[in-house]
mmCIF file of C-alpha atoms and ligand atoms in Angstrom:
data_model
loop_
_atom_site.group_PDB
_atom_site.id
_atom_site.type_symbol
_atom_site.label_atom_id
_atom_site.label_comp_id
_atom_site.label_asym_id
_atom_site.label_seq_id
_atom_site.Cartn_x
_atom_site.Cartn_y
_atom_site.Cartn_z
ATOM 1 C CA UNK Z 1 0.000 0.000 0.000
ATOM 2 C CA UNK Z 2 1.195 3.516 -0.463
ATOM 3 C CA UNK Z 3 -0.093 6.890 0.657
ATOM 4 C CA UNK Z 4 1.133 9.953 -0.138
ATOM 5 C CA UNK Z 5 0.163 12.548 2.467
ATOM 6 C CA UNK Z 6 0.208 16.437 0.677
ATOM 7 C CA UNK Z 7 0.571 19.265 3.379
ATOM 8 C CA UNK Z 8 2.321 22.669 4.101
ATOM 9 C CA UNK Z 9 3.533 20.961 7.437
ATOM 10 C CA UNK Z 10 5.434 17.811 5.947
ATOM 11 C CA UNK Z 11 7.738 18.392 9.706
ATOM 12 C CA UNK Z 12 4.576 17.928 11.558
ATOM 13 C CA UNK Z 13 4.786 14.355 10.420
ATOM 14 C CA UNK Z 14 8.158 13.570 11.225
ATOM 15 C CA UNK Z 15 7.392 11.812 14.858
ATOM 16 C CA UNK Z 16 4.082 9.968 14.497
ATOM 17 C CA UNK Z 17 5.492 8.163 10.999
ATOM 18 C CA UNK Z 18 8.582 7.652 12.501
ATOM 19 C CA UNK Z 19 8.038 5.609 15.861
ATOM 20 C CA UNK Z 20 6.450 2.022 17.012
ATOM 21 C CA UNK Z 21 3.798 0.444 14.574
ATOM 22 C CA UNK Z 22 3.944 2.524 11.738
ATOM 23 C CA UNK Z 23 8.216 2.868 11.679
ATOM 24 C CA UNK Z 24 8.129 -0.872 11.754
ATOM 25 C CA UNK Z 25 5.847 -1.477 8.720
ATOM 26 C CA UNK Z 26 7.336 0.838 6.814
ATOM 27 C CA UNK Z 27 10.599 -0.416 7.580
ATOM 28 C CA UNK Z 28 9.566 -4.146 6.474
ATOM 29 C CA UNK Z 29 7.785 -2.650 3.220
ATOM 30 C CA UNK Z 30 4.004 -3.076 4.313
ATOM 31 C CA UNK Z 31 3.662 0.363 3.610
ATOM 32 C CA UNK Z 32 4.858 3.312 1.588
ATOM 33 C CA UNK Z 33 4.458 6.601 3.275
ATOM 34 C CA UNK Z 34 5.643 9.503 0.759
ATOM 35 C CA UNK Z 35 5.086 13.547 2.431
ATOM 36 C CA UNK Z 36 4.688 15.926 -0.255
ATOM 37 C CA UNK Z 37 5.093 19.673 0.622
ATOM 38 C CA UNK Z 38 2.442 21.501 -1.144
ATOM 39 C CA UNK Z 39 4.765 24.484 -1.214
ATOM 40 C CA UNK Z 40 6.632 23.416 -3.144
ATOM 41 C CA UNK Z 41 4.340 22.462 -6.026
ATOM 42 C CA UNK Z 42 2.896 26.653 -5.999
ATOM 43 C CA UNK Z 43 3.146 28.367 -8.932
ATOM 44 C CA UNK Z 44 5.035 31.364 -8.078
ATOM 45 C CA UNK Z 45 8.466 31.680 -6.845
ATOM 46 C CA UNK Z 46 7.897 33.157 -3.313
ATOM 47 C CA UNK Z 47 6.134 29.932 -2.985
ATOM 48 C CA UNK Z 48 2.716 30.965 -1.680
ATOM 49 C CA UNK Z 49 -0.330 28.460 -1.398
ATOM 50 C CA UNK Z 50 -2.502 31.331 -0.147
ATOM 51 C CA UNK Z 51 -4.680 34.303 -1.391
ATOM 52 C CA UNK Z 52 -7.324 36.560 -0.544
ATOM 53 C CA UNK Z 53 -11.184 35.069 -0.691
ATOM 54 C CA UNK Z 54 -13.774 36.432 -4.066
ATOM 55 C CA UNK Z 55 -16.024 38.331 -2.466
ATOM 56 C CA UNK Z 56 -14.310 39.451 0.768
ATOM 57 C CA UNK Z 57 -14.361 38.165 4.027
ATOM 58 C CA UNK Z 58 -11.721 37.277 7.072
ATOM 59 C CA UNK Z 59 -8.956 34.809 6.426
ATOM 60 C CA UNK Z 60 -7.064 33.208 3.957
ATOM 61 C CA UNK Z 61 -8.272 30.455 1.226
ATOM 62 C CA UNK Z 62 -5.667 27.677 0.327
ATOM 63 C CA UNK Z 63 -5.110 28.227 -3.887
ATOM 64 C CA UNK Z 64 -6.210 25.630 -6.409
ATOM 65 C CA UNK Z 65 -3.150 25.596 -8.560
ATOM 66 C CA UNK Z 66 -0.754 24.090 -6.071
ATOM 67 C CA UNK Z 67 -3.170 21.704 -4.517
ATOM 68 C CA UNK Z 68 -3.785 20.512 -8.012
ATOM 69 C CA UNK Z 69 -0.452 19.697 -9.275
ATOM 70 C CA UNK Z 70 0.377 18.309 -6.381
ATOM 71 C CA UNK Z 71 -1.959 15.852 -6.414
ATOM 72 C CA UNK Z 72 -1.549 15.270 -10.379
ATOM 73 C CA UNK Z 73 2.820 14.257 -9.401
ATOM 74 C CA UNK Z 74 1.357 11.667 -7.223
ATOM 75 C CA UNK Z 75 -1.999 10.602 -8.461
ATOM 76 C CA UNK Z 76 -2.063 7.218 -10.519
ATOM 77 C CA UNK Z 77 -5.181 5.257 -12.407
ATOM 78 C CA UNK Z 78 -6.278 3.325 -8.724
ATOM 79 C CA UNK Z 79 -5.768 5.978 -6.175
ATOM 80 C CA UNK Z 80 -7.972 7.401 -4.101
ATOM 81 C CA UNK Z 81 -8.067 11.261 -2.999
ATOM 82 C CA UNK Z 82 -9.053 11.950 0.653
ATOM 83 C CA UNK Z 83 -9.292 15.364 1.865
ATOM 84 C CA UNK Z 84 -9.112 15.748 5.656
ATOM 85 C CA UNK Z 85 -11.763 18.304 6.285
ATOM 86 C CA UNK Z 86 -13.902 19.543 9.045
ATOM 87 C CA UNK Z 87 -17.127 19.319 6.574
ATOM 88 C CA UNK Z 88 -15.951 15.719 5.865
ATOM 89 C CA UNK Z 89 -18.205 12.225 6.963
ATOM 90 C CA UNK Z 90 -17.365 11.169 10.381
ATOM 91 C CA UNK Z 91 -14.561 8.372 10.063
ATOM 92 C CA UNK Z 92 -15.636 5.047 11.894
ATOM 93 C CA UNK Z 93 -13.601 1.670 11.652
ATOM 94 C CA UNK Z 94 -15.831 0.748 8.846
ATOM 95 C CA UNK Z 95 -14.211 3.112 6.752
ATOM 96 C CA UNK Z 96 -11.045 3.082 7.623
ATOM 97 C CA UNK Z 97 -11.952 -1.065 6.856
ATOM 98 C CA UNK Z 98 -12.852 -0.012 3.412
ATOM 99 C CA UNK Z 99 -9.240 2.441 2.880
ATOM 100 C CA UNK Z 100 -7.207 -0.390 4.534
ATOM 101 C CA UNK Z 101 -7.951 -2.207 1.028
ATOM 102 C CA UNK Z 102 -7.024 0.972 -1.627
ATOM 103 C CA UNK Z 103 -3.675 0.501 -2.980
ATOM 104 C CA UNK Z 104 -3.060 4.019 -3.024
ATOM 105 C CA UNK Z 105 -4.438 7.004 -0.646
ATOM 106 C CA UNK Z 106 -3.724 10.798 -1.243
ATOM 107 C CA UNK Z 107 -4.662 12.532 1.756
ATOM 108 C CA UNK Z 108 -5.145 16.243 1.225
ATOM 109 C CA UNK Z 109 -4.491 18.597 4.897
ATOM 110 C CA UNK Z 110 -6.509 21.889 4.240
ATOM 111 C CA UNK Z 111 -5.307 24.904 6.246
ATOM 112 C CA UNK Z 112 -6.495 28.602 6.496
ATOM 113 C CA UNK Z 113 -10.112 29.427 6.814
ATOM 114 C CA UNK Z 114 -10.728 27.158 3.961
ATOM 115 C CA UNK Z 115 -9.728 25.992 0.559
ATOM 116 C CA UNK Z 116 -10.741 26.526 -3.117
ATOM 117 C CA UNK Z 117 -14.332 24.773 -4.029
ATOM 118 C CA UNK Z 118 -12.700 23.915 -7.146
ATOM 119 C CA UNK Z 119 -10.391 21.253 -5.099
ATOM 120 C CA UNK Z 120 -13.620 19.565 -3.745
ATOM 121 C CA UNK Z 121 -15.718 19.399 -6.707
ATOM 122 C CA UNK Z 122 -13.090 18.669 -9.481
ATOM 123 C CA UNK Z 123 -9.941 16.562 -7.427
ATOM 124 C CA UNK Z 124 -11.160 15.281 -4.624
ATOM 125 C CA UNK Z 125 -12.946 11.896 -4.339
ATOM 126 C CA UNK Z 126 -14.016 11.809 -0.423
ATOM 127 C CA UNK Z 127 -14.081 14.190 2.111
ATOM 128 C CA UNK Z 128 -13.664 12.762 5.906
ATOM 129 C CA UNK Z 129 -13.508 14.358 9.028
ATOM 130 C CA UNK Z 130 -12.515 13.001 12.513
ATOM 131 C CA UNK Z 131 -15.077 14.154 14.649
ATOM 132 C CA UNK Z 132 -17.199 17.282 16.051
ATOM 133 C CA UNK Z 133 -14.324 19.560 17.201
ATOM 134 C CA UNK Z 134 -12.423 22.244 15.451
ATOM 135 C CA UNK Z 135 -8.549 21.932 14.744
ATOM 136 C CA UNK Z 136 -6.215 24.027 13.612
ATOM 137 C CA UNK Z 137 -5.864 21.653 10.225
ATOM 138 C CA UNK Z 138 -5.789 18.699 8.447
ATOM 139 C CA UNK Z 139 -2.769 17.596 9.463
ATOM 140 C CA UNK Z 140 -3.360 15.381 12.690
ATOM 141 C CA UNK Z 141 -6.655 13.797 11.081
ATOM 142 C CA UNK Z 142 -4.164 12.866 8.360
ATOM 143 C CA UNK Z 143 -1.879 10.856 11.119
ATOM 144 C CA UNK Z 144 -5.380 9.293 12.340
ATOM 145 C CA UNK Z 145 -6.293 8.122 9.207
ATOM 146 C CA UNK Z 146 -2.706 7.031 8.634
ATOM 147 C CA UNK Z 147 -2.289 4.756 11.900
ATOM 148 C CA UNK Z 148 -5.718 3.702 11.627
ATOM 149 C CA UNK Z 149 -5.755 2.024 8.427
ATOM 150 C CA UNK Z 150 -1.589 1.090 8.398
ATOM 151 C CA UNK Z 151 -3.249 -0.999 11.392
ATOM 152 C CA UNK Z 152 -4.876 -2.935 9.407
ATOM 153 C CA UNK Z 153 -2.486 -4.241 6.584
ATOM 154 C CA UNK Z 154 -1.828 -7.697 6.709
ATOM 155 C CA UNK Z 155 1.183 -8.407 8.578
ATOM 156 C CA UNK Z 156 1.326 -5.320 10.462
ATOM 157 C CA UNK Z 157 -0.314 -6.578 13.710
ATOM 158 C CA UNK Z 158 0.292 -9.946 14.913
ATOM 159 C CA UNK Z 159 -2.572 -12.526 14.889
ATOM 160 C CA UNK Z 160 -4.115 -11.670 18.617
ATOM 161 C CA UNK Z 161 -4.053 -8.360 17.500
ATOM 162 C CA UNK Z 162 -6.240 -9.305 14.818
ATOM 163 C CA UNK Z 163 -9.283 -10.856 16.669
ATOM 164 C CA UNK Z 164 -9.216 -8.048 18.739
ATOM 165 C CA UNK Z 165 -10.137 -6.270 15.761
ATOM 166 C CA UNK Z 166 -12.954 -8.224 15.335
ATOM 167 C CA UNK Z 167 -13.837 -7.866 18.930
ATOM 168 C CA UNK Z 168 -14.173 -4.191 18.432
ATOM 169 C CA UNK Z 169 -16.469 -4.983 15.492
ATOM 170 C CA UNK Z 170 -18.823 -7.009 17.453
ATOM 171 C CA UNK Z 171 -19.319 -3.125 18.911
ATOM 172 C CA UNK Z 172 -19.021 -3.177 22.833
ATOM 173 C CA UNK Z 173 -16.458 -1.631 24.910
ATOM 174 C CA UNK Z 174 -13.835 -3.470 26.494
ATOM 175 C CA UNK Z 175 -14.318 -5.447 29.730
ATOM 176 C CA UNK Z 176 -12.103 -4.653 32.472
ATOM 177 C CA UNK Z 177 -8.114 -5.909 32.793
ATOM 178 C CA UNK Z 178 -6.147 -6.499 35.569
ATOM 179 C CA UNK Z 179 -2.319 -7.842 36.332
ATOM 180 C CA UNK Z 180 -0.685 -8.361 39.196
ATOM 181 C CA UNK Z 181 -0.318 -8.201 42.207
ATOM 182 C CA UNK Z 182 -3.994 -9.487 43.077
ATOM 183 C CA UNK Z 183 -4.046 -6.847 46.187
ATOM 184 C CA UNK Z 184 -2.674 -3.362 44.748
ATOM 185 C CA UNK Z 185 -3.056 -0.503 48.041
ATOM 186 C CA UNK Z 186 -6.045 -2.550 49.035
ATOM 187 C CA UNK Z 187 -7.522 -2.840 45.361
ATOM 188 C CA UNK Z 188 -8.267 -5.980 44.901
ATOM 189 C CA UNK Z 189 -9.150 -7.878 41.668
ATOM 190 C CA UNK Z 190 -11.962 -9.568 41.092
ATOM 191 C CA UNK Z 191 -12.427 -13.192 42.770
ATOM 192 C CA UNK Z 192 -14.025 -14.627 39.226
ATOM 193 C CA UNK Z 193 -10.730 -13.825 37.486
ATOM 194 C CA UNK Z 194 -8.817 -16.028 40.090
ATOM 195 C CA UNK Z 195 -11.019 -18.611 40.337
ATOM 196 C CA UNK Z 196 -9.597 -20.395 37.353
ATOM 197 C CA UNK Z 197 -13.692 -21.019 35.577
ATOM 198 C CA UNK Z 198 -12.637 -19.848 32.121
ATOM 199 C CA UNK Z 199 -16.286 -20.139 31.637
ATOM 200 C CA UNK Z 200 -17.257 -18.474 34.336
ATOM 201 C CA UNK Z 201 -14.941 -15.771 33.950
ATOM 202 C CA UNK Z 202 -15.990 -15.121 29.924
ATOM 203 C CA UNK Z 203 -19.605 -14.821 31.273
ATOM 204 C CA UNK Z 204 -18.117 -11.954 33.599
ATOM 205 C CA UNK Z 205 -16.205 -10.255 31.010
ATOM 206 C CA UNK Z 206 -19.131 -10.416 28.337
ATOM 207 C CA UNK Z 207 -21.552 -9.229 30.934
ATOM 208 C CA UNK Z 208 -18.930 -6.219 32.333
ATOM 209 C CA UNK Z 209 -18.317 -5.269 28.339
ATOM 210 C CA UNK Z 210 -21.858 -4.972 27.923
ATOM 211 C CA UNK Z 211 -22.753 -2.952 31.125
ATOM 212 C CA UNK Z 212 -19.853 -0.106 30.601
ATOM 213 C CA UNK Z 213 -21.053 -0.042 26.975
ATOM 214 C CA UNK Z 214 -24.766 0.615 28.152
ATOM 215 C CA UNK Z 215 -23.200 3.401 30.459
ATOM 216 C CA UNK Z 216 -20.793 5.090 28.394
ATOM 217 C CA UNK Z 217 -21.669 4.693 24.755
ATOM 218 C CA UNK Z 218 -25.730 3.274 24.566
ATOM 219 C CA UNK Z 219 -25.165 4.496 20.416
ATOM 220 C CA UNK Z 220 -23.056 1.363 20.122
ATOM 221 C CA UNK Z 221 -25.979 -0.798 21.023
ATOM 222 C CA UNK Z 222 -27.759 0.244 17.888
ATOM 223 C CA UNK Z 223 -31.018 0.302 19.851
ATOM 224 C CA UNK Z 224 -31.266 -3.072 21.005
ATOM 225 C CA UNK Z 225 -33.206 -3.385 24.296
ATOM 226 C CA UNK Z 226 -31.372 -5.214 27.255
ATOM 227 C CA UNK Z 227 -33.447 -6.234 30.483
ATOM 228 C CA UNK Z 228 -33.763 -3.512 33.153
ATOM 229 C CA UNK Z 229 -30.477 -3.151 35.608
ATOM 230 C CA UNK Z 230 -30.411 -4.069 39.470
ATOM 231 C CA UNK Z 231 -27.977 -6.856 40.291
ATOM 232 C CA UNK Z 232 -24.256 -6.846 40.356
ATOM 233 C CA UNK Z 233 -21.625 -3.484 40.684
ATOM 234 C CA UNK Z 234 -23.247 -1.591 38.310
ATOM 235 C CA UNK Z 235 -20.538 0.793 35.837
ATOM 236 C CA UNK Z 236 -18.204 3.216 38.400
ATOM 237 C CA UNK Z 237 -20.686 4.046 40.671
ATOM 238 C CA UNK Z 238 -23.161 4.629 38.332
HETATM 239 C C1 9D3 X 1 -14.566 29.259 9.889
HETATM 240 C C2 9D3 X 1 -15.241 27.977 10.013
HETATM 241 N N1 9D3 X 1 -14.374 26.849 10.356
HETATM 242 C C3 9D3 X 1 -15.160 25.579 10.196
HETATM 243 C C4 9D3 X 1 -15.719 25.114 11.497
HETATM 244 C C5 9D3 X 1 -13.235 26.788 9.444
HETATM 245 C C6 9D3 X 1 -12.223 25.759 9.696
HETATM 246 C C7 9D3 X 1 -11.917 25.299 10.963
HETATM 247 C C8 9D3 X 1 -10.916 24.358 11.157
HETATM 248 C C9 9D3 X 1 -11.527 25.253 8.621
HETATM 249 C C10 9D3 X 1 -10.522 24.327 8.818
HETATM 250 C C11 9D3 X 1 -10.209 23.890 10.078
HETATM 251 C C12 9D3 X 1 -9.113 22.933 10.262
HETATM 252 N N2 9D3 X 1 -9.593 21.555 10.485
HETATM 253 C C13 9D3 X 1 -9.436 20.611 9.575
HETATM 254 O O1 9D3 X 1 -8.861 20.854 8.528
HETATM 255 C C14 9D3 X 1 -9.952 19.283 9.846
HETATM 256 C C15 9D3 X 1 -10.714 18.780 10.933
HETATM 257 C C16 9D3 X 1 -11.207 19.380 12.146
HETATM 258 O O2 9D3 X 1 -11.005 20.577 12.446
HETATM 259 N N3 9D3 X 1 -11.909 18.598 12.997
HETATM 260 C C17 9D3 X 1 -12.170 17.282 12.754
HETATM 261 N N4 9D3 X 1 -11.749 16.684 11.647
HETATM 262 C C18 9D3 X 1 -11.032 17.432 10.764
HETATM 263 S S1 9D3 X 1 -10.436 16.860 9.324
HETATM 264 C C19 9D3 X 1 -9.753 18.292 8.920
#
């Protein structure tokens, strides 16, 4: 797989793309991660990527031309073109499923107030954003996108790593996890996690996975109706 991320902050990338999961795919060739400075692809010589909005108004909107050519060095008969962008669908593991299996991602940061139209209706095949809070660009959603799907490439987790994938799929949180000591301060784990019932103990986790999802995230149930509460801890307190 190969993406090619285009920004005006290629440095920004330097440390997420360079440590732990990510360094060690693209160090055994799972993945081709190219950074192309946008800069560098404007048309004049002072290099800017920026100019005034049509019609007035505060900021700065990012120019077609470089954004364009840019995209056109890189861009090959099977790619697709991702801008990151606050207007963009929300990004859930099934999508990042469905870009784990392109060959070839361009992911387009925006900066400035905004960019040219032109770049969303004429170059751009998708746009995605990374959820309901304002940033100061598109270059972190990038590196979310990036790790998310680089995940996800054959080879790049081991294979327990991989049904915990599908775990997450099956759409509940995570039960809880404990290591030793068995008495930390006082806090004490859990007597079914001792008692050595593997059976008895996957009932517990399935049942604590689907309590902390009912508390915390009740979307992820998808509306299915569970039998009223009473009996057992309950979720922190709750
Ligand atoms: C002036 C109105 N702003 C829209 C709410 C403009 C604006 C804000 C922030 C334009 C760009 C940005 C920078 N953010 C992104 O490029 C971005 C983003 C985000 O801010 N949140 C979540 N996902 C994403 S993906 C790209």
């Amino acid at each position: 797989m190969r993406i090619d991320i285009l920004t005006i902050f290629p440095q920004m990338f330097t440390g997420p793309l360079t440590e732990s999961i990510i360094k060690r795919a693209r160090e055994k060739g799972l993945v081709d991660i190219v950074l192309v400075n946008i800069r560098d692809y404007s048309p004049d010589r002072h290099g800017s990527v920026d100019d005034y909005p049509y019609g007035g108004g505060a900021g700065m909107v990012m120019r077609p031309e470089p954004v364009f050519l840019a995209t056109e060095a890189v861009r090959r008969e099977n790619s697709r073109v991702i801008l990151l962008s606050p207007q963009g669908s929300l990004l859930r593991q099934e999508k990042v499923r469905e870009l784990a299996t392109c060959p070839h991602l361009v992911l387009i940061c925006g900066h400035y107030e905004g960019l040219d139209e032109r770049i969303r209706e004429y170059l751009v095949d998708e746009e995605i954003s990374i959820g309901d809070y304002i940033l100061t660009g598109g270059e972190l959603p990038a590196m979310v996108v990036v790790d998310a799907v680089v995940r996800l490439i054959p080879e790049v987790l081991g294979a327990s790593a991989s049904l915990e994938e599908e775990s997450f799929s099956h759409g509940l949180l995570e039960y809880p996890q404990y290591t030793r000591p068995r008495d930390f301060r006082g806090m004490k784990v859990p007597e079914v996690l001792l008692s050595g019932n593997h059976q008895e103990v996957a009932r517990w986790r399935r049942e604590q996975a689907v309590r902390r999802t009912l508390a915390r995230r009740p979307d992820l149930l998808g509306g299915q109706q569970l039998p009223a509460g009473g009996g057992g801890e309950g979720e922190e307190g709750a």
